[in-house]
Every structure is written in structure tokens, then in C-alpha cells.
Coordinates of C-alpha atoms and ligand atoms in Angstrom, one line a residue:
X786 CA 0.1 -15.7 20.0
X787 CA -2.9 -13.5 21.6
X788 CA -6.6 -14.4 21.1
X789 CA -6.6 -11.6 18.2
X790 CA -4.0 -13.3 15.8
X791 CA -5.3 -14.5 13.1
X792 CA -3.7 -15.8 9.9
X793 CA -5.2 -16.1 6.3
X794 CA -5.4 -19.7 5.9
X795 CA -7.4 -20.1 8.5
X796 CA -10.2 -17.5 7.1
X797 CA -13.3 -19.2 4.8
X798 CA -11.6 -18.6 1.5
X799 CA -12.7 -15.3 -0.1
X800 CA -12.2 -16.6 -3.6
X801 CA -15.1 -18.8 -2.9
X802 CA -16.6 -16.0 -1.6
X803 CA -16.6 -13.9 -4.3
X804 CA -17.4 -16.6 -7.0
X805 CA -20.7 -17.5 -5.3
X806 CA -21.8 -13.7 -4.7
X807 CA -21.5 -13.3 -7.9
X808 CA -23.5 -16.5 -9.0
X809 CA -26.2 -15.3 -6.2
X810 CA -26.7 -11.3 -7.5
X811 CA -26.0 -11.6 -11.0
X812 CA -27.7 -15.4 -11.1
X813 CA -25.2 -17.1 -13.8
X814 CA -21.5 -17.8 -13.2
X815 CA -18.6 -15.5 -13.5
X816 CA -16.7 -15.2 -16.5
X817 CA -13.6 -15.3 -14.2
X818 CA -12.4 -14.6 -11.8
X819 CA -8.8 -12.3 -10.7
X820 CA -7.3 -11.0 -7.3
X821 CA -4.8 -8.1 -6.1
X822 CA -2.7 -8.3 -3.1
X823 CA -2.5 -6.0 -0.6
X824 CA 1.4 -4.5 0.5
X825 CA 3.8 -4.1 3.5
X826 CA 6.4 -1.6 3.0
X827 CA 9.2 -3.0 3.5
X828 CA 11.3 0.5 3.9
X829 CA 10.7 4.0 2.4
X830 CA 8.2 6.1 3.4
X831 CA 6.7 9.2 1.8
X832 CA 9.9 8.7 -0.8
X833 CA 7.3 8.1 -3.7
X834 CA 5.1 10.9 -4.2
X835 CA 9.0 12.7 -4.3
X836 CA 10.3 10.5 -6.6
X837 CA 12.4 8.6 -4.4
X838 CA 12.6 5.0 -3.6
X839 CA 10.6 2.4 -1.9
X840 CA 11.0 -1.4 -1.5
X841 CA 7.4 -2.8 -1.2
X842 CA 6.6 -6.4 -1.2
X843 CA 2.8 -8.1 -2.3
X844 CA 1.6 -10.0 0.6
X845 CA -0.5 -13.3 1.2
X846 CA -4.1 -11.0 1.6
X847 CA -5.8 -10.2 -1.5
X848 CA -9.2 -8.6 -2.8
X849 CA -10.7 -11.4 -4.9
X850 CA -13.3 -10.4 -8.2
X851 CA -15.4 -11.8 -10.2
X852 CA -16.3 -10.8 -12.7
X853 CA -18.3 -11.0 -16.3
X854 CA -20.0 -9.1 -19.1
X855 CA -23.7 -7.3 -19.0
X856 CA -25.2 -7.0 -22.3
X857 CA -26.2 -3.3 -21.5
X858 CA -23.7 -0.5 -20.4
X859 CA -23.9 -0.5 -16.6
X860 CA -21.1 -1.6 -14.4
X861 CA -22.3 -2.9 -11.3
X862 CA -20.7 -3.5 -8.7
X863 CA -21.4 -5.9 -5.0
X864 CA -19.5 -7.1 -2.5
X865 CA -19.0 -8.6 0.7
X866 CA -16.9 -5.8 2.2
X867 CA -19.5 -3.1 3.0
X868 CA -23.2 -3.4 2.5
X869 CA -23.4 -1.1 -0.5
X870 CA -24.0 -2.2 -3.6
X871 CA -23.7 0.2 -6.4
X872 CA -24.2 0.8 -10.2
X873 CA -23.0 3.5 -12.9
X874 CA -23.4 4.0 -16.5
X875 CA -20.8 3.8 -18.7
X876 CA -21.8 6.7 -20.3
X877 CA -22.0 8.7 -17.0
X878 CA -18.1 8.1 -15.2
X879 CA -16.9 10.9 -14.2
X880 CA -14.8 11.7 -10.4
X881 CA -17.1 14.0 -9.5
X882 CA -20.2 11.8 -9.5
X883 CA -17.8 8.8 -7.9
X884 CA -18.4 8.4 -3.7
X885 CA -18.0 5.4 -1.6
X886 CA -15.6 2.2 -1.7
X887 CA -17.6 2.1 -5.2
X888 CA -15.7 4.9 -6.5
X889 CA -12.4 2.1 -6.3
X890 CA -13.7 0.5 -8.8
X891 CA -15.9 2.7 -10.9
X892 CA -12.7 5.3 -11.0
X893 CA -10.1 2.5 -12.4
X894 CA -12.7 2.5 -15.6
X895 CA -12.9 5.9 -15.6
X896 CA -8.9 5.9 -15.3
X897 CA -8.9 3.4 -18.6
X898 CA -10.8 5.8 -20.4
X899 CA -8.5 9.0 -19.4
X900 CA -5.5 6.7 -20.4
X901 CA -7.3 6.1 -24.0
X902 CA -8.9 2.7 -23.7
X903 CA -12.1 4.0 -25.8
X904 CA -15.3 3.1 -23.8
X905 CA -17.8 4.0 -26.3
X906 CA -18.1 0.4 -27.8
X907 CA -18.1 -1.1 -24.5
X908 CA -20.7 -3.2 -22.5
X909 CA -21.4 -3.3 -19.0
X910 CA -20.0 -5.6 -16.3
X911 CA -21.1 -7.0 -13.8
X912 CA -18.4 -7.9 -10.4
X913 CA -18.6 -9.2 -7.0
X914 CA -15.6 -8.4 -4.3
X915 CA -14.4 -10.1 -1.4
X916 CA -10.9 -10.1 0.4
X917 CA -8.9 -11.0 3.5
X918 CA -7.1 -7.7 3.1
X919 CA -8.1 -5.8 6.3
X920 CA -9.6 -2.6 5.5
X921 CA -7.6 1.2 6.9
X922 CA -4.9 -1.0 8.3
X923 CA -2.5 0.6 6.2
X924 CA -1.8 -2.8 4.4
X925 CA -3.6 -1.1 0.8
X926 CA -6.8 -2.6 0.9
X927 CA -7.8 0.3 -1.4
X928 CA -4.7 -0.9 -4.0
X929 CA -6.3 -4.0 -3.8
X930 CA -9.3 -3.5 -5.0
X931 CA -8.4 -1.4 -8.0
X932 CA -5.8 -3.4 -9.1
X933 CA -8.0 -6.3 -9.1
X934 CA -10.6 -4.5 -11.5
X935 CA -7.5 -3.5 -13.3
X936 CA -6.2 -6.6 -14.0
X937 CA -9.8 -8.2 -14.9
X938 CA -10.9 -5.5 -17.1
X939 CA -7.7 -5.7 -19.0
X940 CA -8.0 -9.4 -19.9
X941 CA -11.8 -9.3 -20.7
X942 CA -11.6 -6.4 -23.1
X943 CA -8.1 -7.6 -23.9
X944 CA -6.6 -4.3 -23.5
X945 CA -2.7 -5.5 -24.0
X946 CA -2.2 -2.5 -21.3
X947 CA 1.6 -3.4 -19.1
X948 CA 1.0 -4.1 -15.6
X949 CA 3.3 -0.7 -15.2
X950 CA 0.5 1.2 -16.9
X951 CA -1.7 -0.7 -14.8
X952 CA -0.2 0.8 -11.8
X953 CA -0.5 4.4 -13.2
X954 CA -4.1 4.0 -14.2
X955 CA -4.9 3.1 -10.5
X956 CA -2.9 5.6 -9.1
X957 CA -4.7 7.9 -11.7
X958 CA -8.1 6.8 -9.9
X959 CA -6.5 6.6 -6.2
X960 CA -5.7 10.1 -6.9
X961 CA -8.8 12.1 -8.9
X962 CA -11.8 9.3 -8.6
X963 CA -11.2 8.7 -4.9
X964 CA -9.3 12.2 -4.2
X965 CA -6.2 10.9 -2.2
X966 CA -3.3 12.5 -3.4
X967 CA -1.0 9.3 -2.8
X968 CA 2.2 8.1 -4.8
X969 CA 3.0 5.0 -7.2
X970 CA 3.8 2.0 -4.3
X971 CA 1.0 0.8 -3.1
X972 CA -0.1 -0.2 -7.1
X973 CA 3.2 -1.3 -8.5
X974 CA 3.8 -3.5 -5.8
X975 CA 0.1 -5.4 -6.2
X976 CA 0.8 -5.1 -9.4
X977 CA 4.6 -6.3 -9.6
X978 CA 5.1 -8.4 -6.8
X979 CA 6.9 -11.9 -6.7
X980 CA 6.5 -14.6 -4.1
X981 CA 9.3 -14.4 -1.6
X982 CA 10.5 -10.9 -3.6
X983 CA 10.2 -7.3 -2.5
X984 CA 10.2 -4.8 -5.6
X985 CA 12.3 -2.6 -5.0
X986 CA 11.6 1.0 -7.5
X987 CA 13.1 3.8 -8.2
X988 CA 9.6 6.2 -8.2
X989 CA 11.6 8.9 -10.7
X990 CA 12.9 6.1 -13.9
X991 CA 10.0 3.7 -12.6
X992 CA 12.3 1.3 -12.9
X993 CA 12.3 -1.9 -10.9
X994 CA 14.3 -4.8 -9.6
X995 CA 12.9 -7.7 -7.6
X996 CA 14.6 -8.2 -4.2
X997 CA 15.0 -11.5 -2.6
X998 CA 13.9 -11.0 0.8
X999 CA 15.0 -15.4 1.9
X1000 CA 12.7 -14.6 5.2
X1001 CA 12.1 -18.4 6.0
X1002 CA 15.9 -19.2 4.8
X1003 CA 17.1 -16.8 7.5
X1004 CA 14.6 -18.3 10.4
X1005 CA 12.3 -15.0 10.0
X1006 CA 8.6 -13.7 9.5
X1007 CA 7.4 -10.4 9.6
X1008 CA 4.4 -10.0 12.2
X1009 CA 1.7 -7.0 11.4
X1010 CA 0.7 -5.2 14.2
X1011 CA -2.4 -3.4 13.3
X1012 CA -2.8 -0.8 15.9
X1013 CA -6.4 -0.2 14.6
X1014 CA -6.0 3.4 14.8
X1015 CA -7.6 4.4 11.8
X1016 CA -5.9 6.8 8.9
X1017 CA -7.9 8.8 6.6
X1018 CA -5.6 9.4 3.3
X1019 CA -7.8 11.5 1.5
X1020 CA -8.2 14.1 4.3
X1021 CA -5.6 15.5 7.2
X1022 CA -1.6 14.5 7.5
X1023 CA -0.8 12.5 4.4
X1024 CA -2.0 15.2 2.5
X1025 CA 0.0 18.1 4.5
X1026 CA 2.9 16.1 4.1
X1027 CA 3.1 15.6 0.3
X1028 CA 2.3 19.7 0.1
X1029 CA 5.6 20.8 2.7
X1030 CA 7.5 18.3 0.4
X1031 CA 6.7 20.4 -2.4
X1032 CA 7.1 23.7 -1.1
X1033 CA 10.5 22.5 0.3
X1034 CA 11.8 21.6 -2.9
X1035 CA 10.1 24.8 -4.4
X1036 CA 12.1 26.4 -1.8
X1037 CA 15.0 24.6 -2.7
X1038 CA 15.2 25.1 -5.9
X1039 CA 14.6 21.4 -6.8
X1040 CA 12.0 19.8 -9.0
X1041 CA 11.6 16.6 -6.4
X1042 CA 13.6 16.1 -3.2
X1043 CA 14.6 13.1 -5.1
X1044 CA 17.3 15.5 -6.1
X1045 CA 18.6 16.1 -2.5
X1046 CA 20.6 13.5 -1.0
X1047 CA 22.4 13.3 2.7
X1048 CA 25.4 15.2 1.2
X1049 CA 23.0 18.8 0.8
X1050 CA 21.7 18.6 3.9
X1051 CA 23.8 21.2 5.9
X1052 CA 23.1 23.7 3.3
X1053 CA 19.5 22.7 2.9
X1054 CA 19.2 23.3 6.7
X1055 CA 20.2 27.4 6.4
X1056 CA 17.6 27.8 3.5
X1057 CA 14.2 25.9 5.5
X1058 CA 12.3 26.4 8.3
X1059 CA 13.5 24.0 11.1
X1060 CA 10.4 22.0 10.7
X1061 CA 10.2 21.6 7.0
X1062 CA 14.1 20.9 7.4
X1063 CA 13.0 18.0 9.2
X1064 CA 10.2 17.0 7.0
X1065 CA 13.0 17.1 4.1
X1066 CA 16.0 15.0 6.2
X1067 CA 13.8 12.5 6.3
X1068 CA 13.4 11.8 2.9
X1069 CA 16.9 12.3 2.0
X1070 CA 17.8 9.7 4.7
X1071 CA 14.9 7.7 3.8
X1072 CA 16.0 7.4 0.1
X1073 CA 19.4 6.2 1.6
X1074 CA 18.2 3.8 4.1
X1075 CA 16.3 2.4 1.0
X1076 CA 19.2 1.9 -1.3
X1077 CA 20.8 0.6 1.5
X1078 CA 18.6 -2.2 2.9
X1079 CA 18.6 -3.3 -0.8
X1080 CA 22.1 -3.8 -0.9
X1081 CA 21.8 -5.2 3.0
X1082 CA 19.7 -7.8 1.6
X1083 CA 21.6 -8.9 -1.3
X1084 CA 24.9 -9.5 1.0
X1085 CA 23.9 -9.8 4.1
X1086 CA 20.9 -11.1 4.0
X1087 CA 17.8 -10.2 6.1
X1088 CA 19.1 -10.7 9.4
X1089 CA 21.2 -7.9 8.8
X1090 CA 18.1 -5.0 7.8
X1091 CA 17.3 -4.5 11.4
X1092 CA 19.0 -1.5 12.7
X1093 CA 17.9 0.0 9.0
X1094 CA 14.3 -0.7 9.7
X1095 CA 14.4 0.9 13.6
X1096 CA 16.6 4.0 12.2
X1097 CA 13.4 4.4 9.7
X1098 CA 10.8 4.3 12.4
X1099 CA 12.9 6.7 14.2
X1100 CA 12.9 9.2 11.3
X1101 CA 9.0 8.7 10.6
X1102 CA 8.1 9.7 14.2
X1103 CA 11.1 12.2 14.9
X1104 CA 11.2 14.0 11.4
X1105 CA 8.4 13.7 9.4
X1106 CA 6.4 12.9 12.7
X1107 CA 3.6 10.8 11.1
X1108 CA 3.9 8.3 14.1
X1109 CA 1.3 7.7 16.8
X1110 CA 1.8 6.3 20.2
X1111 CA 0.1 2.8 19.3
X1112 CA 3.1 2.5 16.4
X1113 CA 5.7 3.9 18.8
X1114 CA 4.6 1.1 21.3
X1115 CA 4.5 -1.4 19.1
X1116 CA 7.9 -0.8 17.3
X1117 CA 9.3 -0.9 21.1
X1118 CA 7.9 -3.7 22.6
X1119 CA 8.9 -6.0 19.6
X1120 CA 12.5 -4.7 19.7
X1121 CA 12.6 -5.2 23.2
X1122 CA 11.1 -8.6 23.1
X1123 CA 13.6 -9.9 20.5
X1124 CA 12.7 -8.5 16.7
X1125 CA 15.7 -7.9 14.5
X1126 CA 14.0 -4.9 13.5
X1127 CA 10.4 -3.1 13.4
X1128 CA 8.8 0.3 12.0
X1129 CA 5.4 1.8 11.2
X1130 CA 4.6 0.9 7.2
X1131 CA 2.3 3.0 5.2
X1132 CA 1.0 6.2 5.2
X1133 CA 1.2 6.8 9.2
X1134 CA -1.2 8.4 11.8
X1135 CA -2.3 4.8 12.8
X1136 CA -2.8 1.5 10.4
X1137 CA 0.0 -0.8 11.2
X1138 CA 3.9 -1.3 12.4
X1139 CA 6.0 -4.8 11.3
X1140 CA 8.3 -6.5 13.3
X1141 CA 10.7 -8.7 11.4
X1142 CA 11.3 -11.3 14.2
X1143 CA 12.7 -15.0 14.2
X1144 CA 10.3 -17.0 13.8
X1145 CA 10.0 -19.0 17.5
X1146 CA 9.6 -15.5 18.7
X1147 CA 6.3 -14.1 16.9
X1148 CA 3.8 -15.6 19.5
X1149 CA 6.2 -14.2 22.3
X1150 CA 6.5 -10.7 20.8
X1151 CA 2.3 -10.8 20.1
X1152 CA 1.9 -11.6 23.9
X1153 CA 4.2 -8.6 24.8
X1154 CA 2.7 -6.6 22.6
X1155 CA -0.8 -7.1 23.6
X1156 CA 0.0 -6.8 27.2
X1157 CA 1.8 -3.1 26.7
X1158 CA -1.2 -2.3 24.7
X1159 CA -3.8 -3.7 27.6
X1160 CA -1.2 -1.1 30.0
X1161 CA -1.2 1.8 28.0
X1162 CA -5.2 0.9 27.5
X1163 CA -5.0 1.3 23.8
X1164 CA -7.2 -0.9 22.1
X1165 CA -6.5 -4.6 21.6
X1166 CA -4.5 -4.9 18.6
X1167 CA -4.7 -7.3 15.2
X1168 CA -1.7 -9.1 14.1
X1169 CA -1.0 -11.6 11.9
X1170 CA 2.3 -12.8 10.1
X1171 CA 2.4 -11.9 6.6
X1172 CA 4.6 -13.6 3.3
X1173 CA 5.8 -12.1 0.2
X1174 CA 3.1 -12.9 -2.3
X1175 CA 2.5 -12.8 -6.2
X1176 CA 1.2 -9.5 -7.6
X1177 CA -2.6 -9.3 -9.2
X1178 CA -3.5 -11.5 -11.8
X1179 CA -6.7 -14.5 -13.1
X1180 CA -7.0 -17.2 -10.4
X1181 CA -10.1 -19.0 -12.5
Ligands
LIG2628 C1 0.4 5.4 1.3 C2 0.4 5.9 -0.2 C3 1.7 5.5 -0.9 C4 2.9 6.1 0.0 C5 2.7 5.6 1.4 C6 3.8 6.3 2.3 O1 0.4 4.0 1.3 O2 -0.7 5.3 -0.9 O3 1.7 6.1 -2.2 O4 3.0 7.4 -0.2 O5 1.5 6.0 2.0 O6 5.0 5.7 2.0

């Protein structure tokens, strides 16, 4: 592949990383030590904040921390990831008073308290970050990171809370401590995932299923294009979107587009604006393409997902238009180089596409990719293969 691949093994471990900034600031050894994954969508976009479905998988990049007690009641908080270290109160959390990639971690307390874990009693902590998990990629870096204090500060204060509650408490301070209004995926599935398994969930039950995905069994890997086009989830499209979701099912008269399937669609279209219409089709369809890459998977296997994948992309950049021309290029190149199937994943307006590609093709597809990109003079993109990975838990 291209000068820019790079792939995680090859990195300077951040577990180690983490372990020793924390021996160097806090100056004795970490109680432990626990990590989060970051997530590729496998299929269904924008289907979770409207109760819909998604199919998610963990993958083999995660946000290591360590982590131990302070006999006072600040939580303090360093990493290697940015150059700001920060510290709170216990006393003093609030969302208001949260800014910075601090407010990841500071908020998922906060979030503990709001779902009843008292804090009063409580001391301080002291934790040190580091991960492979590249930042605004669209890969939930941010999921990452919460899910990782999540998962520590469960075990140290032995909490008992499910790793479904879990999810919701970092969701909670995703969406109030960090202000971006997003839905349940990127959490549950660093939270739930399974080593060669997506997790497929139905975002209105919150039940979940683990899919087998059998990538290597089938020949395959799944190549991340990172288009490094940055997306900003807390400001701009995302945001927009989730609101004309609402006021469509408002309009409706639904409580989630959940409700809506392909079926009311014809009557759906005399009741919206064309352009809402559209924003609505493609979460109906998505919801469908979801169920049905599940099932695809199951019989089939994941040779078979392909035209699912590329009917997704389609819908993304046609419909809900939250495509940009670096995703549109990448999805196209890889299916014309020999993918069996590629989209955007994430949020959209940039972070990164997938291309789901026999595996003697990735390094001919990176080539192609970075030479359309050199054309088009876009920046150089990042890719990387990625694996379905376990979800968040104690590594030492
Ligand atoms: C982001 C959000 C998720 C989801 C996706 C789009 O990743 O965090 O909740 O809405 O965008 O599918």
C-alpha cells in the first residue's frame, strides 16, 4: 500500500504508553489499567438517534487508561493525545464548567452521578490516556475515551453498573458534558463488541445480537480510508440532520421514523417537503438495508453485503446528503479497483469511507486511491485495515 498506510501493530504500544505517563505525572504506579475501542459502522447511518438500527463493530484501535485513586477529591486527568492536562473537583462537575477533550472524561463522572452513583463519599483519581484511535476520523475516538473511564471507574468504585448502562451514561456525557447531540452506537458497540462480531441493535428495544462478520474466512478486510476532512459533531450538519428527522416525524405524525418503514413511503412523500422527504427515505431504507445485511451475513456470508453497502453510500450522499467529495471518491475508486463493497461510516461531512475488499487487493485499491486523491488534489489520505475487536474492559 501507499507511504501513508499504517497499521496498529506496527505503532509503539499505547498501553505502555499510558502506563508509564502515569508512573511519570502522578510518580507511583497505576492501580490498573483498562481500554475502549474505537468503531466502524458497518451499515446504518443516522438510524440511531431515530430509533432505528445499526450494525457497528469494535475495532483493533483503542484509547488506553490508567488509572488509580487520589486521597483528596480531584480527578485529574493527562494524556498523550493533546498537550492539556486538566483537573476538576469532585465537588465542582457540572457541563457547563466542562471544555476541552477533558470534558470526555470529566462528563462520564458527571454522567455517573446524574445516573445515581452518589459521589459525595468519593475520592479523587488520578488517569493518564493514550490510544491509536485516530482523532475526527469518524472512527469514535471520543467513544473511546469515555468508555474507557467508564469501564475503569466502574471496577474501582465497583459500581456493579451493565455495560448497557454504561453505554447510556456515555451517551449522557457525549450529549450534555460535551454538547453533541449524537445517538447510542458509537458507545454500545465499544462497549459490546466481540472479536470477529459486529453488534447488531435495535436503537428502540436496545436489544442486541452479535453478528459474525467471518471477514478472514471469506478472503476479506475492510480498508479505512480517512479522508482527513474533518467533522465537527457538536456544531453544523449532524446536528441539522437529527432536528429535520424530528420535525419529519412531528410532521408525520410519528414518535421516531423508526415507525416508518419502505411500505409508507408514497404517502409520506404527499405530506413533506421534497427535501425532508429525502432526509426521511433514507432512514426508512437505511433501517432496511440494516436488517437486511444482517440476514446477508448469516446466509450468505460477507461476500454477499456488497451491493448493500454501495446502495447505503448512495443514499448517505443522494438523500440525506452528508457526503463530501473525498468519501464519494473514495467509495468509487475502491469499487472500481475491485472492493465487494464501500460507503462513508460515521457521522459524514468528512472522517472516513471503508472498503470491504479481498484481501490481495487492499494495497492495490490504497494505490488507486491515493493516486485519484493526488488528481483531484485532495489531501493525501490515511488508511489502514481494521478487525473486529473486543469491546472496553481491564487489560492490567
Ligand atoms: C456519529 C454519532 C452516532 C451516529 C453516527 C451516524 O457517529 O455519534 O450516534 O448517529 O454518527 O450514524
Amino acid at each position: 500500500m501507499s507511504g501513508t498506510a499504517t497499521s496498529a501493530a506496527a505503532e509503539t504500544s499505547p498501553s505502555a504508553l499510558a502506563h508509564d505517563l502515569y508512573a511519570d505525572t502522578y510518580g507511583t504506579p497505576a492501580t490498573g489499567l483498562w481500554s475502549a475501542p474505537g468503531r466502524v459502522n458497518l451499515i446504518g447511518e443516522h438510524t440511531d438517534y431515530n430509533n432505528g438500527f445499526v450494525l457497528p463493530f469494535a475495532i483493533d484501535r483503542r484509547t488506553w487508561c490508567a488509572v488509580g485513586e487520589r486521597a483528596d477529591r480531584s480527578i485529574v486527568v493527562t494524556s498523550t493525545l493533546t498537550g492539556d492536562d486538566a483537573q476538576i473537583s469532585l465537588d465542582a462537575l457540572a457541563p457547563e464548567r466542562l471544555q476541552g477533550w477533558s470534558a470526555y472524561v470529566f462528563g462520564v463522572i458527571w454522567a455517573l452521578g446524574e445516573h445515581g452513583v452518589d459521589l459525595t463519599g468519593r475520592q479523587g483519581l488520578n488517569l493518564a490516556f493514550a490510544s491509536n484511535v485516530p482523532l475526527g476520523a469518524g472512527l469514535s475516538s471520543s467513544a473511546a475515551i469515555e468508555c474507557s473511564v467508564a469501564v475503569a471507574v466502574n471496577e474501582l468504585w465497583d459500581l456493579g453498573i451493565s455495560s448497557k448502562q454504561l453505554a447510556k451514561v456515555c451517551q449522557l456525557a457525549e450529549n450534555k458534558a460535551v454538547g453533541a447531540p449524537t445517538g447510542i452506537m458509537d458507545q454500545t458497540a465499544s462497549l459490546l463488541g466481540q472479536p470477529g462480531h459486529a453488534v447488531l441493535l435495535d436503537c428502540d428495544s436496545y436489544h442486541s445480537e452479535l453478528v459474525p462478520l467471518a471477514l478472514s474466512d471469506a478472503g476479506l478486510a475492510v480498508l479505512v480510508i480517512d479522508t482527513r476532512v474533518t467533522h465537527a459533531h457538536a456544531t453544523g450538519g449532524y446536528a441539522a440532520r437529527r432536528e429535520s428527522c424530528e420535525r419529519a416525524a412531528r410532521e408525520l405524525g410519528v414518535v421516531t421514523l423508526r415507525e416508518l418503514t419502505e411500505v409508507s413511503l408514497p404517502q409520506a412523500r404527499t405530506m413533506l417537503d421534497p427535501e425532508t422527504f429525502r432526509r426521511v427515505r433514507h432512514i426508512a431504507t437505511e433501517n432496511a438495508r440494516v436488517l437486511e445485511t444482517a440476514r446477508v451475513l448469516h446466509d450468505a456470508g460477507p461476500r454477499a453485503i456488497g451491493d448493500l453497502l454501495v446502495a447505503s453510500h448512495a443514499s448517505m450522499r443522494d438523500d440525506f446528503e452528508i457526503s463530501v467529495p473525498q468519501l464519494d471518491l473514495a467509495v468509487e475508486t475502491a469499487m472500481a479497483h475491485g472492493a465487494v463493497g464501500a460507503r462513508m461510516t460515521g457521522g459524514g461531512f468528512g472522517g472516513a469511507a471503508i472498503a470491504l475488499a479481498p484481501i490481495e487487493m487492499v494495497d492495490a485499491i490504497g494505490d488507486q486511491v491515493t493516486r485519484a486523491y493526488a488528481d483531484a488534489k485532495y489531501e493525501p489520505p490515511v488508511m489502514f485495515t481494521v478487525a473486529p475487536a473486543g469491546g472496553a474492559g481491564r487489560d492490567a
